[in-house]
Amino acid sequence: MEEFCKSLPKVELHAHINGSVSEVTIQKLLAKKRNFDQSFSFKKGSTATLKECFEKFRLIHQLTDNAKSVYQVTYDVIHEFHEDNVKYLELRSTPRAVQDTGMSKESYVESVLRAIRDCKDLDIKVRLLLAIDRRNGVQVGWETLKLAQKFQESHRDLIAGIDLSGDPNVGDARDYLPIFREAKKSGLKLALHLCEVPAPEETMDMLNLPPDRIGHGTCLHREAGGNQEFVDTVLKHNTPLELCLTSNLIGQTVPNLDNHQFKFWYEKKHPCIICTDDKGVFSTSLSEEYQLAASTFDLKQCDLWNLSEQSINYAFCEENVKEKLRDKFKVYKSKIEEQFNIKL
Ligand code: 5GP
């Protein structure tokens, strides 16, 4: 299965740039810094609290505190996904300003976009979502939307949407609803982290927006602290779920993989997308996530193929890009069938 998952052409729709930084890139960045003796990722099989996960992002942010590093990280992350046979990648990142290094939020986004452009000759299409961190408040949220709208004008083909992320225990997502409604009007898609932890007050209004995709949705169903109304609403809107097994396991938002929400939604034939979340921090890759899904939920090669191919439907790119991807997948299908002597 390992080789099959590696050969499988894949679509990554939930990857935070700073959480995706590999050990190799960390070493490059550390070479430019002094007095840093920290661990930036969790080893396979380890567990942590959500607070400890967010502490890792804070550490990484200290390394990516200038436009050059942001460029380097984005460039390397794209190459790494490409090496893992990812054919379409949506990155998301929180624009950050650092006074000491002269990095503004604009130069942050420019660095990310420049790295994406510089990878255009690779066989991987990349799009960007600007992230609103719920720890930073509504005012900053509006600024992020304005930034997205501005860059939408100059880079219409690359800016795909808005993400809501950051510590789910902080703030109330409903405060950001006017921003998301405005974003929708501008043609920006919405990928929102919802119900990573039980959130009975805010969830219903958020689901009814509705977002274009939900990040995690760990606690939507009753057994995980949600309720049937949440489930019915997600089903009614057919809102796809971005599911990140290793991330949820290490961050302990699920007790174990057998109880991961993937099973609940997959059995309902609801759109499920396997994603990495933070491949660097959680020491994983998209191939490994597919492998893990296969071994945990007893999926066959054809199930994995279908999951990967159907992810194209939920991407935030133009229809013609999706068509090209589907054509590409057709070619890969025959190659893989021949390579593994199977019928997909
Ligand atoms: P960045 O936006 O700086 O490129 O990536 C790191 C940021 O992504 C973190 O500071 C956090 O706001 C967000 N993030 C990464 N992983 C998760 C996650 O699993 N849940 C939530 N809610 N936010 C996350």
XYZ file of C-alpha atoms and ligand atoms in Angstrom:
368
model
C 0.000 0.000 0.000
C 2.911 2.334 0.739
C 4.105 2.309 -2.850
C 0.566 2.646 -4.188
C -0.129 5.706 -2.017
C 3.101 7.298 -3.159
C 2.310 6.650 -6.836
C -1.255 7.885 -6.467
C -1.680 11.385 -7.960
C -3.067 13.465 -5.118
C -4.871 16.694 -4.269
C -4.002 18.584 -1.073
C -6.633 21.082 0.037
C -5.701 21.781 3.666
C -2.063 22.744 4.271
C -0.920 25.616 6.503
C 2.370 26.947 5.154
C 4.181 27.391 8.463
C 2.941 24.061 9.788
C 4.155 22.308 6.634
C 7.820 23.312 6.956
C 10.058 20.256 6.759
C 13.022 19.451 8.979
C 15.355 20.143 6.022
C 13.999 23.681 5.625
C 14.077 24.239 9.392
C 17.794 23.441 9.313
C 18.326 25.964 6.476
C 16.522 28.645 8.491
C 18.310 27.747 11.716
C 21.643 28.261 10.005
C 20.709 31.943 9.816
C 19.632 32.188 13.470
C 21.536 31.895 16.719
C 20.589 30.463 20.110
C 17.785 28.256 18.903
C 17.676 24.881 20.565
C 14.093 23.768 20.149
C 12.104 20.971 18.611
C 9.806 22.161 15.834
C 7.799 18.993 15.258
C 6.208 16.000 16.962
C 7.616 12.540 16.384
C 5.356 9.890 14.894
C 3.172 8.282 17.566
C 3.536 11.118 20.059
C 0.615 13.074 21.507
C 0.247 16.653 22.651
C -2.319 19.156 23.800
C -3.705 21.677 21.308
C -1.820 24.316 23.309
C 1.460 22.472 22.684
C 0.630 22.225 18.963
C 0.093 25.983 18.790
C 3.356 26.513 20.651
C 5.165 24.806 17.728
C 3.623 27.280 15.268
C 4.843 30.130 17.473
C 8.372 28.725 17.378
C 8.310 28.309 13.608
C 7.040 31.873 13.242
C 10.242 33.031 14.945
C 12.176 31.439 12.069
C 9.908 32.805 9.355
C 10.036 36.385 10.591
C 11.280 37.897 7.330
C 10.183 37.940 3.700
C 13.145 35.834 2.516
C 12.347 32.986 4.904
C 8.674 33.100 4.002
C 9.674 32.755 0.344
C 12.074 29.892 1.140
C 9.513 28.000 3.197
C 6.777 28.328 0.570
C 9.136 27.340 -2.244
C 10.362 24.255 -0.346
C 6.872 23.206 0.784
C 5.615 23.268 -2.827
C 8.592 21.200 -3.976
C 8.004 18.661 -1.200
C 4.328 18.238 -2.069
C 5.351 17.904 -5.696
C 7.818 15.136 -4.782
C 4.984 13.391 -2.960
C 3.020 13.301 -6.245
C 0.571 16.024 -5.308
C -0.800 17.495 -8.547
C -2.930 20.249 -7.063
C -2.164 22.092 -3.842
C -4.041 24.709 -1.885
C -1.821 26.450 0.640
C -3.148 28.705 3.342
C -1.286 31.162 5.511
C -1.848 33.992 7.979
C -0.297 37.256 6.713
C 2.161 38.454 9.358
C 4.025 41.718 9.882
C 7.311 41.831 11.834
C 8.544 45.320 12.545
C 12.166 44.359 13.350
C 12.760 42.765 9.964
C 10.636 45.195 7.974
C 8.221 42.483 6.851
C 4.729 43.859 6.276
C 1.616 41.763 5.708
C 1.772 42.810 2.060
C 5.390 41.742 1.627
C 4.502 38.482 3.397
C 1.803 37.711 0.831
C 4.031 38.923 -2.016
C 6.773 36.494 -0.922
C 4.334 33.588 -0.868
C 2.978 34.523 -4.308
C 6.479 34.936 -5.745
C 7.417 31.454 -4.524
C 4.258 30.034 -6.092
C 5.084 31.752 -9.385
C 8.664 30.461 -9.246
C 7.320 26.900 -9.011
C 5.093 27.251 -12.047
C 7.190 24.894 -14.170
C 6.608 22.008 -11.765
C 3.810 19.567 -12.483
C 1.685 20.911 -9.622
C -0.950 23.648 -9.647
C -0.946 25.852 -6.553
C -3.537 28.219 -5.120
C -3.459 30.367 -1.984
C -5.986 31.093 0.766
C -5.344 33.919 3.206
C -6.003 32.833 6.776
C -7.829 34.734 9.488
C -6.525 33.746 12.909
C -9.369 33.883 15.429
C -6.888 34.897 18.126
C -6.246 38.179 16.334
C -9.761 39.626 16.422
C -12.278 40.951 13.938
C -10.404 44.109 12.986
C -7.433 42.075 11.766
C -9.913 39.774 10.023
C -11.213 42.701 7.966
C -7.631 43.696 7.104
C -6.976 40.163 5.867
C -10.066 40.296 3.674
C -8.972 43.661 2.219
C -5.553 42.185 1.527
C -7.111 39.199 -0.228
C -9.282 41.508 -2.338
C -6.270 43.618 -3.259
C -4.181 40.626 -4.318
C -7.172 39.123 -6.071
C -6.957 42.022 -8.516
C -3.291 41.483 -9.333
C -3.215 37.655 -8.950
C -6.743 36.512 -9.780
C -5.440 33.113 -10.844
C -3.700 32.418 -7.513
C -5.821 33.837 -4.672
C -8.613 31.354 -4.114
C -10.203 32.172 -0.813
C -10.210 32.787 2.913
C -9.556 30.416 5.800
C -10.575 30.710 9.437
C -8.106 29.040 11.781
C -6.182 29.626 14.999
C -6.920 28.281 18.473
C -10.534 27.020 18.388
C -10.895 27.755 22.099
C -10.388 31.476 21.558
C -13.136 33.917 20.522
C -16.427 33.334 18.734
C -16.448 32.520 15.012
C -19.819 34.282 14.615
C -18.076 37.623 15.093
C -16.432 37.030 11.701
C -19.661 36.317 9.799
C -19.892 39.788 8.159
C -16.319 39.314 6.862
C -17.166 35.944 5.360
C -20.337 37.263 3.724
C -18.335 40.103 2.188
C -15.648 37.638 1.051
C -18.275 35.537 -0.704
C -19.544 38.623 -2.536
C -15.986 39.227 -3.811
C -15.856 35.731 -5.255
C -13.555 34.373 -2.555
C -14.220 30.815 -1.399
C -14.467 29.945 2.298
C -12.619 27.101 4.025
C -13.405 27.396 7.712
C -12.061 25.410 10.655
C -15.247 24.461 12.462
C -16.060 22.247 15.438
C -12.477 21.091 16.047
C -13.604 21.093 19.651
C -17.260 21.052 20.762
C -18.626 24.520 19.955
C -22.390 24.388 20.512
C -22.973 28.159 20.410
C -21.191 29.218 17.240
C -21.509 26.167 14.992
C -25.070 26.409 13.632
C -24.713 29.964 12.304
C -21.377 29.093 10.722
C -22.751 25.997 8.992
C -25.635 27.983 7.575
C -23.344 30.491 5.835
C -22.606 27.945 4.313
C -18.829 27.664 3.972
C -17.479 26.062 0.777
C -15.498 23.553 2.845
C -15.135 22.714 6.534
C -11.736 22.148 8.155
C -11.826 19.131 10.519
C -15.469 19.253 11.718
C -14.332 16.872 14.441
C -17.218 17.422 16.858
C -20.204 17.828 14.542
C -21.840 14.484 15.253
C -23.528 13.624 18.530
C -21.023 10.999 19.682
C -18.284 13.640 19.514
C -20.158 16.420 21.291
C -22.236 17.772 18.383
C -25.842 17.057 17.439
C -28.079 15.780 14.659
C -28.998 19.299 13.558
C -25.343 20.048 12.763
C -25.048 16.822 10.808
C -28.278 17.448 8.890
C -27.145 20.972 8.000
C -23.774 19.780 6.665
C -25.584 17.075 4.676
C -28.162 19.549 3.364
C -25.489 21.905 2.036
C -23.276 18.977 0.994
C -20.320 20.859 2.494
C -17.076 18.907 1.941
C -14.913 18.082 4.956
C -11.122 18.423 5.032
C -9.928 15.568 7.249
C -6.454 15.329 8.775
C -5.918 12.042 10.627
C -2.409 12.412 12.070
C -2.983 16.010 13.102
C -6.156 15.112 15.010
C -4.480 12.123 16.622
C -1.412 14.017 17.833
C -3.502 17.024 18.896
C -5.878 14.595 20.656
C -9.050 16.157 19.302
C -10.040 12.517 18.616
C -9.448 9.775 21.227
C -8.115 7.329 18.600
C -8.268 6.800 14.857
C -11.090 4.248 15.026
C -13.231 7.065 16.386
C -12.108 9.614 13.804
C -14.953 11.463 12.113
C -13.772 10.164 8.732
C -15.663 6.914 9.398
C -18.909 8.712 10.263
C -18.950 10.868 7.128
C -17.430 8.381 4.704
C -20.093 5.820 5.565
C -22.694 8.474 4.673
C -20.933 8.905 1.302
C -20.396 12.555 2.206
C -17.546 14.442 0.428
C -14.389 13.690 2.448
C -10.941 15.014 1.524
C -7.820 13.504 3.052
C -5.348 16.258 3.955
C -2.145 16.779 5.954
C -2.903 20.025 7.868
C 0.715 20.569 9.008
C 2.973 17.961 7.455
C 6.090 19.399 9.108
C 4.825 19.786 12.657
C 3.067 16.407 12.568
C 5.839 14.551 10.684
C 3.656 13.230 7.900
C 2.986 13.447 4.157
C -0.158 13.165 2.067
C 0.897 9.675 0.924
C 1.201 8.606 4.551
C -2.224 10.045 5.353
C -3.777 7.964 2.546
C -1.953 4.915 3.829
C -3.189 5.560 7.355
C -6.766 5.967 6.126
C -6.461 2.673 4.248
C -5.158 0.702 7.213
C -7.542 2.262 9.747
C -10.756 2.132 7.744
C -9.989 -0.901 5.616
C -9.988 1.012 2.327
C -8.993 -0.683 -0.915
C -6.800 0.804 -3.615
C -9.852 1.744 -5.674
C -11.367 3.547 -2.652
C -8.194 5.605 -2.297
C -8.201 6.349 -6.003
C -11.804 7.582 -5.778
C -11.087 9.711 -2.719
C -8.168 11.357 -4.468
C -9.889 11.887 -7.803
C -13.083 13.220 -6.204
C -11.068 15.785 -4.240
C -10.667 17.648 -7.540
C -14.395 18.459 -7.388
C -13.927 20.374 -4.133
C -10.896 22.453 -5.162
C -11.239 26.244 -5.283
C -9.802 26.627 -8.790
C -11.445 27.402 -12.098
C -13.454 24.697 -13.892
C -10.951 24.482 -16.766
C -8.133 23.720 -14.291
C -10.259 20.935 -12.798
C -10.914 19.521 -16.271
C -7.186 19.441 -17.020
C -6.555 17.698 -13.705
C -9.221 15.102 -14.465
C -7.603 14.444 -17.844
C -4.236 14.063 -16.156
C -5.712 11.642 -13.621
C -7.098 9.507 -16.476
C -3.589 9.051 -17.845
C -2.244 8.215 -14.388
C -5.048 5.724 -13.855
C -3.968 3.506 -16.725
C -0.327 3.820 -15.681
C -1.085 2.793 -12.102
C -3.368 -0.050 -13.205
C -0.510 -1.392 -15.275
C 2.145 -0.784 -12.607
C 0.185 -2.554 -9.842
C -1.675 -4.962 -12.088
C -5.063 -3.872 -10.779
C -8.346 -2.457 -12.073
C -9.297 0.820 -10.405
P 0.581 29.946 8.983
O -0.807 30.530 8.886
O 1.444 30.788 9.869
O 1.207 29.670 7.650
O 0.450 28.492 9.647
C 0.364 28.271 11.038
C -0.983 28.714 11.585
O -2.029 27.897 11.026
C -1.136 28.523 13.090
O -0.613 29.613 13.804
C -2.648 28.391 13.255
O -3.278 29.652 13.288
C -3.059 27.693 11.981
N -3.220 26.238 12.172
C -2.373 25.270 11.805
N -2.866 24.057 12.117
C -4.056 24.275 12.703
C -5.068 23.417 13.229
O -4.988 22.187 13.243
N -6.180 24.032 13.736
C -6.346 25.377 13.732
N -7.472 25.871 14.236
N -5.407 26.211 13.236
C -4.294 25.662 12.732
